[in-house]
Amino acid sequence: MENMQPLNFTNSSPASFPDKEYNNTFVHLWKILIIICFSITFLGTVSNGLVIWISGFRMKKTVNAIWYLNLSIADFSFCFISFLLVLISILVAHWLSGQIMCKVMFTSLFLNMQVSIFFLMTISVDRCISVLCPVWSKNHRSLKLARNISVIIWLLGLALSSPYVAFAGIEHNPYNNTTDCALTYATSDDTTWHARDKAMFVTSFISIFLIPFSIITVCYGLITFWIRKSSKRLGSSRTFKIIVSVVLCFFCCKFLFPLLSLLDFMEVEMNSLFRFVMSGIAICSTFFHSCLNPVIYAFVSQDFKRSLRKSIPFLLKRAVREKDDPLETHDNSAVGNELMPCHA
């Protein structure tokens, strides 16, 4: 029952593979991968936490702020859970938290990855409608609609991630005598296992990559066409660069993961070293995309940058000021009033 699970750190170390060619080269590559993933997940947790704080507490509530907040919550949760998995791999290299926590971890990991991608797709559609149908967007684009869409996205993500509640579990690894948290598909029959594995792959490939990438590409393609066609050239170069960055980052960071899964699905034979290296790159690129989202989406927003510039000096002043300073109350209220930016 060999299946590539590149996001599962508890059963992906070189020691867990029986092949003799997993020698010192693999061990060194694994250590490098762990260091890179540890750094990326830590950076993603911090950067998305900053976006949550700014968009949730320091910005005026707008439709864009709701998208950024939900996107950053999903990416923050994804990076934080992945960060914990990397720590587990570093400290003990096997699963110690039991069956229930294994199911919770798998479901939460794929829930937040799925929701993050759905919000990227939603932001693309929202931008496309705002550019191509500005009158309709102005009349119908409301906070209530954005909140309702956000709830639907989280519920849809939960529905698509629910199979992991049944299919994730702990199993004994006979090669190194450890307990791993993996996709067991709740069966010991090879035929049933492969059937469920293929069903999960098809669902994930369509919902995580094929549909979102198609919609994102079409939406930004239409926006690009409108920019080229419109006589309003002001800022079009910057907008075009952002569009290219969004599409390329999504494709480059998300394509390798489903590609390797597709090769597994087609039962393509791969060299062990090549498979190990490419799986490591797929892991890092998936994590890295969650770190890039705050930069691509939130930090390019003028409202967000204004709030960030005003919030950081505010935090520094609070950090160095004594609690009994009589001016603190006055300054806090003044800064709070200044932090209400205009709509983007």
PDB file of N, CA and C in Angstrom, residues 249-283:
ATOM      1  N   CYS A 249       2.615  32.350  -9.292  1.00  0.00           N
ATOM      2  CA  CYS A 249       2.865  31.818  -7.946  1.00  0.00           C
ATOM      3  C   CYS A 249       1.929  30.650  -7.643  1.00  0.00           C
ATOM      4  N   PHE A 250       0.666  30.794  -8.018  1.00  0.00           N
ATOM      5  CA  PHE A 250      -0.273  29.704  -7.771  1.00  0.00           C
ATOM      6  C   PHE A 250       0.135  28.463  -8.556  1.00  0.00           C
ATOM      7  N   PHE A 251       0.462  28.644  -9.837  1.00  0.00           N
ATOM      8  CA  PHE A 251       0.803  27.497 -10.682  1.00  0.00           C
ATOM      9  C   PHE A 251       2.096  26.835 -10.203  1.00  0.00           C
ATOM     10  N   CYS A 252       3.142  27.633  -9.978  1.00  0.00           N
ATOM     11  CA  CYS A 252       4.446  27.077  -9.603  1.00  0.00           C
ATOM     12  C   CYS A 252       4.411  26.393  -8.242  1.00  0.00           C
ATOM     13  N   CYS A 253       3.673  26.969  -7.302  1.00  0.00           N
ATOM     14  CA  CYS A 253       3.651  26.413  -5.946  1.00  0.00           C
ATOM     15  C   CYS A 253       2.683  25.244  -5.800  1.00  0.00           C
ATOM     16  N   LYS A 254       1.623  25.224  -6.603  1.00  0.00           N
ATOM     17  CA  LYS A 254       0.597  24.194  -6.434  1.00  0.00           C
ATOM     18  C   LYS A 254       0.675  23.068  -7.462  1.00  0.00           C
ATOM     19  N   PHE A 255       1.408  23.273  -8.548  1.00  0.00           N
ATOM     20  CA  PHE A 255       1.360  22.293  -9.636  1.00  0.00           C
ATOM     21  C   PHE A 255       2.112  21.012  -9.308  1.00  0.00           C
ATOM     22  N   LEU A 256       3.252  21.122  -8.639  1.00  0.00           N
ATOM     23  CA  LEU A 256       4.094  19.954  -8.419  1.00  0.00           C
ATOM     24  C   LEU A 256       3.413  18.912  -7.531  1.00  0.00           C
ATOM     25  N   PHE A 257       2.689  19.371  -6.540  1.00  0.00           N
ATOM     26  CA  PHE A 257       2.003  18.445  -5.625  1.00  0.00           C
ATOM     27  C   PHE A 257       0.998  17.559  -6.364  1.00  0.00           C
ATOM     28  N   PRO A 258       0.052  18.117  -7.140  1.00  0.00           N
ATOM     29  CA  PRO A 258      -0.862  17.240  -7.892  1.00  0.00           C
ATOM     30  C   PRO A 258      -0.166  16.479  -9.016  1.00  0.00           C
ATOM     31  N   LEU A 259       0.936  17.029  -9.561  1.00  0.00           N
ATOM     32  CA  LEU A 259       1.655  16.324 -10.617  1.00  0.00           C
ATOM     33  C   LEU A 259       2.231  15.014 -10.098  1.00  0.00           C
ATOM     34  N   LEU A 260       2.875  15.055  -8.939  1.00  0.00           N
ATOM     35  CA  LEU A 260       3.438  13.833  -8.362  1.00  0.00           C
ATOM     36  C   LEU A 260       2.333  12.851  -7.992  1.00  0.00           C
ATOM     37  N   SER A 261       1.231  13.377  -7.481  1.00  0.00           N
ATOM     38  CA  SER A 261       0.096  12.506  -7.176  1.00  0.00           C
ATOM     39  C   SER A 261      -0.467  11.879  -8.446  1.00  0.00           C
ATOM     40  N   LEU A 262      -0.472  12.664  -9.537  1.00  0.00           N
ATOM     41  CA  LEU A 262      -0.952  12.135 -10.815  1.00  0.00           C
ATOM     42  C   LEU A 262      -0.039  11.017 -11.322  1.00  0.00           C
ATOM     43  N   LEU A 263       1.261  11.181 -11.159  1.00  0.00           N
ATOM     44  CA  LEU A 263       2.206  10.135 -11.557  1.00  0.00           C
ATOM     45  C   LEU A 263       2.000   8.871 -10.735  1.00  0.00           C
ATOM     46  N   ASP A 264       1.718   9.054  -9.439  1.00  0.00           N
ATOM     47  CA  ASP A 264       1.392   7.901  -8.604  1.00  0.00           C
ATOM     48  C   ASP A 264       0.102   7.250  -9.069  1.00  0.00           C
ATOM     49  N   PHE A 265      -0.873   8.079  -9.395  1.00  0.00           N
ATOM     50  CA  PHE A 265      -2.171   7.583  -9.850  1.00  0.00           C
ATOM     51  C   PHE A 265      -2.022   6.754 -11.126  1.00  0.00           C
ATOM     52  N   MET A 266      -1.117   7.193 -11.998  1.00  0.00           N
ATOM     53  CA  MET A 266      -0.866   6.485 -13.254  1.00  0.00           C
ATOM     54  C   MET A 266       0.149   5.356 -13.086  1.00  0.00           C
ATOM     55  N   GLU A 267       0.632   5.176 -11.836  1.00  0.00           N
ATOM     56  CA  GLU A 267       1.589   4.112 -11.509  1.00  0.00           C
ATOM     57  C   GLU A 267       2.857   4.215 -12.349  1.00  0.00           C
ATOM     58  N   VAL A 268       3.351   5.444 -12.491  1.00  0.00           N
ATOM     59  CA  VAL A 268       4.600   5.687 -13.209  1.00  0.00           C
ATOM     60  C   VAL A 268       5.776   5.399 -12.288  1.00  0.00           C
ATOM     61  N   GLU A 269       6.721   4.596 -12.744  1.00  0.00           N
ATOM     62  CA  GLU A 269       7.886   4.266 -11.945  1.00  0.00           C
ATOM     63  C   GLU A 269       8.841   5.463 -11.901  1.00  0.00           C
ATOM     64  N   MET A 270       9.333   5.776 -10.689  1.00  0.00           N
ATOM     65  CA  MET A 270      10.261   6.881 -10.521  1.00  0.00           C
ATOM     66  C   MET A 270      11.459   6.427  -9.713  1.00  0.00           C
ATOM     67  N   ASN A 271      12.620   6.978 -10.053  1.00  0.00           N
ATOM     68  CA  ASN A 271      13.812   6.730  -9.268  1.00  0.00           C
ATOM     69  C   ASN A 271      13.601   7.217  -7.842  1.00  0.00           C
ATOM     70  N   SER A 272      14.094   6.457  -6.865  1.00  0.00           N
ATOM     71  CA  SER A 272      13.856   6.781  -5.456  1.00  0.00           C
ATOM     72  C   SER A 272      14.394   8.153  -5.079  1.00  0.00           C
ATOM     73  N   LEU A 273      15.613   8.472  -5.540  1.00  0.00           N
ATOM     74  CA  LEU A 273      16.197   9.772  -5.214  1.00  0.00           C
ATOM     75  C   LEU A 273      15.390  10.897  -5.841  1.00  0.00           C
ATOM     76  N   PHE A 274      15.013  10.728  -7.127  1.00  0.00           N
ATOM     77  CA  PHE A 274      14.213  11.744  -7.811  1.00  0.00           C
ATOM     78  C   PHE A 274      12.877  11.946  -7.103  1.00  0.00           C
ATOM     79  N   ARG A 275      12.234  10.868  -6.721  1.00  0.00           N
ATOM     80  CA  ARG A 275      10.950  10.946  -6.031  1.00  0.00           C
ATOM     81  C   ARG A 275      11.082  11.670  -4.701  1.00  0.00           C
ATOM     82  N   PHE A 276      12.139  11.356  -3.977  1.00  0.00           N
ATOM     83  CA  PHE A 276      12.343  11.973  -2.668  1.00  0.00           C
ATOM     84  C   PHE A 276      12.592  13.472  -2.803  1.00  0.00           C
ATOM     85  N   VAL A 277      13.442  13.859  -3.756  1.00  0.00           N
ATOM     86  CA  VAL A 277      13.760  15.274  -3.954  1.00  0.00           C
ATOM     87  C   VAL A 277      12.532  16.053  -4.414  1.00  0.00           C
ATOM     88  N   MET A 278      11.800  15.505  -5.382  1.00  0.00           N
ATOM     89  CA  MET A 278      10.624  16.197  -5.905  1.00  0.00           C
ATOM     90  C   MET A 278       9.523  16.296  -4.855  1.00  0.00           C
ATOM     91  N   SER A 279       9.378  15.258  -4.030  1.00  0.00           N
ATOM     92  CA  SER A 279       8.401  15.327  -2.935  1.00  0.00           C
ATOM     93  C   SER A 279       8.770  16.424  -1.951  1.00  0.00           C
ATOM     94  N   GLY A 280      10.078  16.546  -1.681  1.00  0.00           N
ATOM     95  CA  GLY A 280      10.524  17.614  -0.780  1.00  0.00           C
ATOM     96  C   GLY A 280      10.251  18.995  -1.340  1.00  0.00           C
ATOM     97  N   ILE A 281      10.493  19.175  -2.644  1.00  0.00           N
ATOM     98  CA  ILE A 281      10.212  20.462  -3.285  1.00  0.00           C
ATOM     99  C   ILE A 281       8.709  20.747  -3.265  1.00  0.00           C
ATOM    100  N   ALA A 282       7.889  19.703  -3.470  1.00  0.00           N
ATOM    101  CA  ALA A 282       6.437  19.879  -3.439  1.00  0.00           C
ATOM    102  C   ALA A 282       5.973  20.318  -2.053  1.00  0.00           C
ATOM    103  N   ILE A 283       6.556  19.733  -1.016  1.00  0.00           N
ATOM    104  CA  ILE A 283       6.214  20.123   0.357  1.00  0.00           C
ATOM    105  C   ILE A 283       6.545  21.592   0.585  1.00  0.00           C
TER     106      ILE A 283
END
